[in-house]
GROMACS .gro file of C-alpha atoms in nm:
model
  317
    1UNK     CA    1   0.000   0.000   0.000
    2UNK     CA    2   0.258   0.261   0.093
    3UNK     CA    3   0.475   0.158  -0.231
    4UNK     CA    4   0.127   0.245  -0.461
    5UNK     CA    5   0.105   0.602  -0.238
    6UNK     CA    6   0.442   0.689  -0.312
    7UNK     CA    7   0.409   0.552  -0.695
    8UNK     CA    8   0.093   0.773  -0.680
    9UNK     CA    9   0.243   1.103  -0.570
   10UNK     CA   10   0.579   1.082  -0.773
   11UNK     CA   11   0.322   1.063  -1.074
   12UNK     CA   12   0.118   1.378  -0.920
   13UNK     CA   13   0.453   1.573  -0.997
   14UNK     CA   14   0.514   1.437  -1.327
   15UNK     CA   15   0.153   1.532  -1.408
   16UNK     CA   16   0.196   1.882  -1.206
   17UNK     CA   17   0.540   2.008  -1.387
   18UNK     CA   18   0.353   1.882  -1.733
   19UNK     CA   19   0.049   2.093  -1.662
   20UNK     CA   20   0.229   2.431  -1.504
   21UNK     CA   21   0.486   2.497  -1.809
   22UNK     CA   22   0.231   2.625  -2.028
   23UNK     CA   23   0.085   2.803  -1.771
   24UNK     CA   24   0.418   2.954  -1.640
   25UNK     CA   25   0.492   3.037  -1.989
   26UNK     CA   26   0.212   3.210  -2.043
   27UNK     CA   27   0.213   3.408  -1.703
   28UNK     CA   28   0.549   3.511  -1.775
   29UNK     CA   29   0.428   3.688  -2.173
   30UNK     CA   30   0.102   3.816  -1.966
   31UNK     CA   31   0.347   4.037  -1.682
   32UNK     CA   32   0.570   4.093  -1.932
   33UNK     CA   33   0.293   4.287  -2.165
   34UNK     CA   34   0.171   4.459  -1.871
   35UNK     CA   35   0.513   4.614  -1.710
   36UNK     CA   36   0.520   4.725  -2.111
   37UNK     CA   37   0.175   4.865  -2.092
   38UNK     CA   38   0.033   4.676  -2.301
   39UNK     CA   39  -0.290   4.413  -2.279
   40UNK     CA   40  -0.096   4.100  -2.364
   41UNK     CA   41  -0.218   3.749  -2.426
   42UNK     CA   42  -0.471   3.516  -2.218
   43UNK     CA   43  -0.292   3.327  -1.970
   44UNK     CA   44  -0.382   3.004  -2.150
   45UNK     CA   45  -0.276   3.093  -2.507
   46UNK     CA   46   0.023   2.873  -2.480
   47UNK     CA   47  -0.183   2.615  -2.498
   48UNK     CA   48  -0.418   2.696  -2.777
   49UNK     CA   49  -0.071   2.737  -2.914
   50UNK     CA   50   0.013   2.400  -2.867
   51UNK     CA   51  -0.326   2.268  -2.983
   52UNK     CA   52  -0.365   2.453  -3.291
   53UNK     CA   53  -0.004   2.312  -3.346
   54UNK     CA   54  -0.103   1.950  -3.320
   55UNK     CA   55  -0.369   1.987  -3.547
   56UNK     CA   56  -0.167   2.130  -3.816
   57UNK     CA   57   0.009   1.903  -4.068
   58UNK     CA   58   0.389   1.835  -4.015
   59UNK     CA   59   0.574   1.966  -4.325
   60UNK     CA   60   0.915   1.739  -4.350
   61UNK     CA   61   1.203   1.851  -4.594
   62UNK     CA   62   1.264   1.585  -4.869
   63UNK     CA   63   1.610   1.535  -4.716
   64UNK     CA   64   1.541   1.507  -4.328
   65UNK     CA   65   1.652   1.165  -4.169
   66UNK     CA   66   1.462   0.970  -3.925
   67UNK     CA   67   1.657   1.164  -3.632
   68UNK     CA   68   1.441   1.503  -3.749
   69UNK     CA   69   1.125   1.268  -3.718
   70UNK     CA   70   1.229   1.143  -3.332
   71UNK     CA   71   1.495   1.386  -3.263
   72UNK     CA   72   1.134   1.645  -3.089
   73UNK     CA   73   1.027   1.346  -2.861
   74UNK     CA   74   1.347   1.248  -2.727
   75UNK     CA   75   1.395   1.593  -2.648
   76UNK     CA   76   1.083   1.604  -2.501
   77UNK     CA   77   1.098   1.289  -2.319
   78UNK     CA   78   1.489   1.371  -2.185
   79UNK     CA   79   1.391   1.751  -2.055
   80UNK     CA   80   1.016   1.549  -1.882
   81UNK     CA   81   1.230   1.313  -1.681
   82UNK     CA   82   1.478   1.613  -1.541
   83UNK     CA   83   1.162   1.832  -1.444
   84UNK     CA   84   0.981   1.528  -1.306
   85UNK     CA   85   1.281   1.455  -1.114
   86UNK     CA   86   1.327   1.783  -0.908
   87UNK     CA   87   1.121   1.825  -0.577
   88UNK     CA   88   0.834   2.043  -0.615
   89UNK     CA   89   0.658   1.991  -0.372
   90UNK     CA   90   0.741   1.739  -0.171
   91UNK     CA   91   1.099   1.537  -0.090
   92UNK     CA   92   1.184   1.207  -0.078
   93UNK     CA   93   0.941   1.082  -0.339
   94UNK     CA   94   0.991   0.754  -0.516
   95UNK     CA   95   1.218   0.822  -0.762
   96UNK     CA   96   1.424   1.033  -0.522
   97UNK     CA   97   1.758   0.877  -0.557
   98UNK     CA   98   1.781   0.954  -0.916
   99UNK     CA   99   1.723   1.345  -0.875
  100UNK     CA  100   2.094   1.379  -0.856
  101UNK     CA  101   2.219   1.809  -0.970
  102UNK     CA  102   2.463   1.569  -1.219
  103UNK     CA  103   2.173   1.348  -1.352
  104UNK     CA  104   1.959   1.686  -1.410
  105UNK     CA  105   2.280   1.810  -1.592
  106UNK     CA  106   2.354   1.493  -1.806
  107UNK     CA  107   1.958   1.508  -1.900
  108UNK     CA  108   1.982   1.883  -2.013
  109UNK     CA  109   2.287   1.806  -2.191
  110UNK     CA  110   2.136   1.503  -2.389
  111UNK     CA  111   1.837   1.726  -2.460
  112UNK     CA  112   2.076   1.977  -2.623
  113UNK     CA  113   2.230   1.737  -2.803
  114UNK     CA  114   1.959   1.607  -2.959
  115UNK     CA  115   1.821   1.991  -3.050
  116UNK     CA  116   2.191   2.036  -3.218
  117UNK     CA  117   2.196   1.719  -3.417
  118UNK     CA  118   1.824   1.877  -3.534
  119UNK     CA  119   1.950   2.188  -3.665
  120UNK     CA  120   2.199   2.064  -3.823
  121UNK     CA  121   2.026   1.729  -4.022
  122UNK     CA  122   1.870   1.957  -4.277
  123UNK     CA  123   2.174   2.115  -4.376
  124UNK     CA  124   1.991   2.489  -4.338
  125UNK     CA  125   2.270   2.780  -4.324
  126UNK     CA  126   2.059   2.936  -4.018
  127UNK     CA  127   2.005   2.540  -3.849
  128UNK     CA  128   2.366   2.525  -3.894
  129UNK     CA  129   2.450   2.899  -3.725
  130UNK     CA  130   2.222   2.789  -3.430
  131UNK     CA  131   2.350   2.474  -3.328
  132UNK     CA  132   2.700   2.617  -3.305
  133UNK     CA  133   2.628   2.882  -3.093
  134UNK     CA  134   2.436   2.618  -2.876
  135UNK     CA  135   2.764   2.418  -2.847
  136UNK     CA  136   2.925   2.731  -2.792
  137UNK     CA  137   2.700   2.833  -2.516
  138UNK     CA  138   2.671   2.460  -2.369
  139UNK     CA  139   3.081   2.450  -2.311
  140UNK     CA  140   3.066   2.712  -2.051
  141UNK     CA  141   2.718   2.631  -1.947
  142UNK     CA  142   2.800   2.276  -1.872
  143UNK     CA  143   3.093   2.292  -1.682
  144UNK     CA  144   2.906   2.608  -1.452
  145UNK     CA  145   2.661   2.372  -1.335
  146UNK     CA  146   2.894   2.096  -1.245
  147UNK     CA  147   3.118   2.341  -1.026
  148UNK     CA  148   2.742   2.443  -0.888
  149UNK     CA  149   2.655   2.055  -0.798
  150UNK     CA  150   3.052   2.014  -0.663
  151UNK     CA  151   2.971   2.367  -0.444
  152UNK     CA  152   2.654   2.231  -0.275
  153UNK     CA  153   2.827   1.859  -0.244
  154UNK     CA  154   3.071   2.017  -0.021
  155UNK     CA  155   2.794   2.196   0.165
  156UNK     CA  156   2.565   1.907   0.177
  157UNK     CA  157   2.733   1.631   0.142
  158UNK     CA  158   2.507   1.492  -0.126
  159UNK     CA  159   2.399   1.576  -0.470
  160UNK     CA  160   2.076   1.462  -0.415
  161UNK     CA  161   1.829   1.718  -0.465
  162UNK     CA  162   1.616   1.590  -0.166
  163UNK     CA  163   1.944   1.599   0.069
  164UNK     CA  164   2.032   1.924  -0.031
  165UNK     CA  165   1.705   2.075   0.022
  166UNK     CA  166   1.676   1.901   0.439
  167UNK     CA  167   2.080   2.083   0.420
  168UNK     CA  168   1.936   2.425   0.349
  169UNK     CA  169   1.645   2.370   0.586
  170UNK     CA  170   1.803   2.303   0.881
  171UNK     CA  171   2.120   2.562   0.823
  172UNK     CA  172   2.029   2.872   0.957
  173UNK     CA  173   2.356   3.034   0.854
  174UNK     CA  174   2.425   3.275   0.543
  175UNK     CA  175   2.753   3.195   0.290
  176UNK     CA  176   2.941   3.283   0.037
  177UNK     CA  177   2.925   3.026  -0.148
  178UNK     CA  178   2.630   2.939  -0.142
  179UNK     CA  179   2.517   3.366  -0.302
  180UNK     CA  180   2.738   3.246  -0.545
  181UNK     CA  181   2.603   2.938  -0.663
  182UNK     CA  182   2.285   3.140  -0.698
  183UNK     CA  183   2.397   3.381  -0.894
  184UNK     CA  184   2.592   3.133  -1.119
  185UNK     CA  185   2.274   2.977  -1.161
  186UNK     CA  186   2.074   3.183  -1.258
  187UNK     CA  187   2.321   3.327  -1.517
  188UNK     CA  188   2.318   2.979  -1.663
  189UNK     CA  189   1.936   2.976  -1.644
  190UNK     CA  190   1.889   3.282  -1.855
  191UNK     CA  191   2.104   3.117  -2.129
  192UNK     CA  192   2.008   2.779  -2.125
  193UNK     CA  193   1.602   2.913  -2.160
  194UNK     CA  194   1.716   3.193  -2.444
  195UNK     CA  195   1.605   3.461  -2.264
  196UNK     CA  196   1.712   3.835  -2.229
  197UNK     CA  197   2.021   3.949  -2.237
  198UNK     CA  198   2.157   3.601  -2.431
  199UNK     CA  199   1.846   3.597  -2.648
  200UNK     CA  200   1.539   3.668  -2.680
  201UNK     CA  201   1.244   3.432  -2.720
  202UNK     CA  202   1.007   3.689  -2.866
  203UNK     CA  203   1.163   3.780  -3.210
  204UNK     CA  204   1.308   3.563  -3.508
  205UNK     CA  205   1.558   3.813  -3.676
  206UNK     CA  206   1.801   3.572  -3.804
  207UNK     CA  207   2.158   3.652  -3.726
  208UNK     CA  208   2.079   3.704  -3.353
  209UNK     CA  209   1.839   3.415  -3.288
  210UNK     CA  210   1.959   3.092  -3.110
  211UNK     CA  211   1.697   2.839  -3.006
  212UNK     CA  212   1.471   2.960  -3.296
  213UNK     CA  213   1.743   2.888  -3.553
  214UNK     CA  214   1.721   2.539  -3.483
  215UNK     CA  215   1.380   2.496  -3.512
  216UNK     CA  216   1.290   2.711  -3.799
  217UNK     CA  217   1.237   2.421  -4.032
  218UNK     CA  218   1.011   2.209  -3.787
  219UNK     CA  219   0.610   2.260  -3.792
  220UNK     CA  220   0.305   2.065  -3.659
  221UNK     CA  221   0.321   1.833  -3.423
  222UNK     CA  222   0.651   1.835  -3.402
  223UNK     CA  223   0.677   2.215  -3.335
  224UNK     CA  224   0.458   2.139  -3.091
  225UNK     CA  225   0.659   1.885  -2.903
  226UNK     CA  226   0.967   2.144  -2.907
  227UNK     CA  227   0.781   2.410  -2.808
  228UNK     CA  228   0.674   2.195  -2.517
  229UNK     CA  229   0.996   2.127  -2.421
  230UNK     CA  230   1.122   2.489  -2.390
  231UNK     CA  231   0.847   2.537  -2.178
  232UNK     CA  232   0.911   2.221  -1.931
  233UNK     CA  233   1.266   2.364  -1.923
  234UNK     CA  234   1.219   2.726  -1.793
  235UNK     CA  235   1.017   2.540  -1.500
  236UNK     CA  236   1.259   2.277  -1.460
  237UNK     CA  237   1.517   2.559  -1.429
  238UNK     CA  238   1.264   2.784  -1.112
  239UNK     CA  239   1.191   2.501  -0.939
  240UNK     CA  240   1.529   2.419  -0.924
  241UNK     CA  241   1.629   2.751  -0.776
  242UNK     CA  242   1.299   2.728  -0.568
  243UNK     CA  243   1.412   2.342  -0.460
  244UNK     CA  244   1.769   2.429  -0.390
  245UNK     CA  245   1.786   2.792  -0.229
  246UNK     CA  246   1.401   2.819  -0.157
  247UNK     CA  247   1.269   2.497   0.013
  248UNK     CA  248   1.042   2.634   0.272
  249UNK     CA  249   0.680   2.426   0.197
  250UNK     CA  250   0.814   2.138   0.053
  251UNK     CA  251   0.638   1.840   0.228
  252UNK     CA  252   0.867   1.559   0.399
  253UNK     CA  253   0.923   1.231   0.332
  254UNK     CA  254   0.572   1.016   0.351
  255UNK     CA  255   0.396   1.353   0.422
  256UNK     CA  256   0.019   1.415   0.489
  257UNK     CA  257  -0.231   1.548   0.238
  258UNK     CA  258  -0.215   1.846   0.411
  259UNK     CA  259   0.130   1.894   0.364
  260UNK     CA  260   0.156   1.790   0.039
  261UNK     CA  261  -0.146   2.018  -0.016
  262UNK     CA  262   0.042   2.338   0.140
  263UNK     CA  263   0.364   2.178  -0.026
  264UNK     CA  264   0.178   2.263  -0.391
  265UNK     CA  265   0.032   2.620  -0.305
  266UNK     CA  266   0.404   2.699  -0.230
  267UNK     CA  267   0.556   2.552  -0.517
  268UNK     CA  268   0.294   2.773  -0.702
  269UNK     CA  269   0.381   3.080  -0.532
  270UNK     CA  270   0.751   2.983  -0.557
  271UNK     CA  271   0.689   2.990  -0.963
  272UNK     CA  272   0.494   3.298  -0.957
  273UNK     CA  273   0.734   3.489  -0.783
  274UNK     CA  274   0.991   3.353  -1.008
  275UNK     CA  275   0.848   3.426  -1.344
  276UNK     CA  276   0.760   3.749  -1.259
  277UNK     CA  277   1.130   3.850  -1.133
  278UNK     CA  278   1.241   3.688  -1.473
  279UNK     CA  279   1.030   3.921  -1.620
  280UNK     CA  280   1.101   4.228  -1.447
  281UNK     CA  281   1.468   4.155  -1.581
  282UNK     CA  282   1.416   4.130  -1.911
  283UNK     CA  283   1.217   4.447  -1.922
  284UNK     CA  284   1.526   4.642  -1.720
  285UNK     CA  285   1.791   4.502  -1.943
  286UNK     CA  286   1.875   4.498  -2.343
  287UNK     CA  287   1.963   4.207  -2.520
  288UNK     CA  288   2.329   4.168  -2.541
  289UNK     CA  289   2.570   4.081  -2.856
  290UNK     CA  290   2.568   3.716  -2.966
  291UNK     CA  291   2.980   3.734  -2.903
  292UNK     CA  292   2.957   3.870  -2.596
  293UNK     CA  293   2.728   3.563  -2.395
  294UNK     CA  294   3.051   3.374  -2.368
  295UNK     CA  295   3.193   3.621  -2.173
  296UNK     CA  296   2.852   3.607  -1.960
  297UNK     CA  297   2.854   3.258  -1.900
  298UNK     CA  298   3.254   3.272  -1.866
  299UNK     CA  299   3.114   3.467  -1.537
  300UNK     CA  300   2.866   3.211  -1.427
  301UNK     CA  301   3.171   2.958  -1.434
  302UNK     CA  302   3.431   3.149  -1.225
  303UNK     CA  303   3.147   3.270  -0.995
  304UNK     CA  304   3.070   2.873  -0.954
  305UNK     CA  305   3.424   2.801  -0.956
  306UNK     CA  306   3.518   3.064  -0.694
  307UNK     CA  307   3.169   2.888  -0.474
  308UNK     CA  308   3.327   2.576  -0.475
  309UNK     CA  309   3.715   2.688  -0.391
  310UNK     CA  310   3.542   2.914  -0.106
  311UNK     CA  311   3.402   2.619   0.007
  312UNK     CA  312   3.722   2.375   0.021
  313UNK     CA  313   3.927   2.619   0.139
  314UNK     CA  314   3.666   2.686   0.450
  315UNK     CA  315   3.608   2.289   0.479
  316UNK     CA  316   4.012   2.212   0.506
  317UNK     CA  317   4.049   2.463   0.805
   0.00000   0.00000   0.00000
């Protein structure tokens, strides 16, 4: 009986990160057109999006290979797992020993790979331009989240998501490192979701665009499925800033429905407050150069770096 609970409230989250992203996606274009003073869309239109989408027919290029058929639902399927995997509102859920900060990472990276490989099967100039950049981006990216997951090892003792969060719980003391491994983060959050300054998710002029470069030559279903993924991403990336540095409300192991109850009211709040500080970035900030990102993620990796040499340095006194 208790194996079938916990089997039953892992898949709650599964189903709960699937149904938010839209949402989320859409809260964050709704703020966004009102701190620009303008009306903006429904709060749902992401998924009419996604729906009108699906019912369209998939237009395939006479020389795309099976990968640019499966290449959207492994990324799909690869970005799921890591969102499903992260505590959202509640710890020590079934699957719990697999939502390792390194598993999340080699997930994202797969997922990347996959949406490189896709620009690139076509043979498109602009497919070709955006998976480089991507690989560009990813080499700095990459290695920033690792030095994250080595910097909260050495505070926790784990990189288990679930041990991490009980660490920052019961500390009650500020660090270094720890402000930042936050602000490394989130650096690396902004670029991995394409969002201002490293891109921005709401145009398609050519020789700026990143993550729309890739997928210009996808439509349908398939478009769909991508466009899905993006979304489950920019959630996978708040809750895990809200699981890691905010995890006041997340429910305990074997928790009550109570406190799984107040566990998902938090999570929401957590994701509210998050999109609409993403938001209120973009709007105070211009998009920067294409050739200058490296130099912003080169600051997300010594910031992470510095976290984790702070850290040792503290731990071998």
């Amino acid at each position: 009986m208790a194996v079938i609970r916990d089997l039953a409230v892992q898949g709650v989250q599964m189903t709960l990160v699937l149904m938010l992203a839209p949402l989320l996606l859409g809260f964050t274009r709704k703020v966004k057109a009102r701190l620009l003073r303008r009306r903006g869309p429904p709060l749902l239109q992401p998924y009419r999006d996604l729906l009108r989408l699906i019912r369209k027919e998939a237009v395939l290029a006479d020389n795309a290979s099976w990968l640019f058929r499966s290449g959207p639902y492994m990324i799909f399927a690869t970005t799921w797992v890591a969102a499903a995997l992260v505590p959202t509102f509640a710890t020590g859920l079934e699957f719990s020993y697999a939502a390792d900060l390194i598993v999340i990472t080699a997930l994202i990276g797969s997922a990347r790979f996959f949406l490189a490989l896709l620009g690139m099967d076509v043979g498109t100039s602009f497919g070709g331009i955006g998976s480089s950049r991507e690989m560009m981006f990813a080499s700095l990216a990459e290695p920033a989240m690792i030095m994250i997951a080595f910097t909260l090892a050495l505070l926790a003792g784990s990189t288990q998501l679930s041990e991490i969060a009980h660490y920052m719980l019961t500390q009650s003391s500020l660090r270094v490192s720890l402000g930042l491994a936050l602000a490394a983060l989130i650096i690396v959050a902004l670029a991995e979701n394409a969002r201002i300054p490293v891109d921005n998710p709401a145009t398609h002029l050519e020789l700026t665009m990143v993550h729309e470069a890739m997928v210009l030559e996808y439509s349908g279903r398939h478009l769909a499925v991508i466009e899905f993924a993006a979304a489950l991403k920019l959630l996978l990336y708040l809750s895990l800033i809200g699981c890691i540095f905010v995890p006041w409300g997340l429910a305990p192991a074997n928790g009550s429905l109570g406190a799984y109850a107040i566990g998902i009211v938090t999570y929401l709040g957590k994701l509210a407050v998050g999109g609409f500080l993403l938001v209120l970035l973009e709007t105070s900030i211009a998009k920067m150069r294409v050739f200058r990102v490296p130099d912003f993620l080169g600051i997300a990796l010594m910031l992470a770096l510095l976290g984790m040499l702070l850290r040792f340095v503290s731990r071998s006194f």
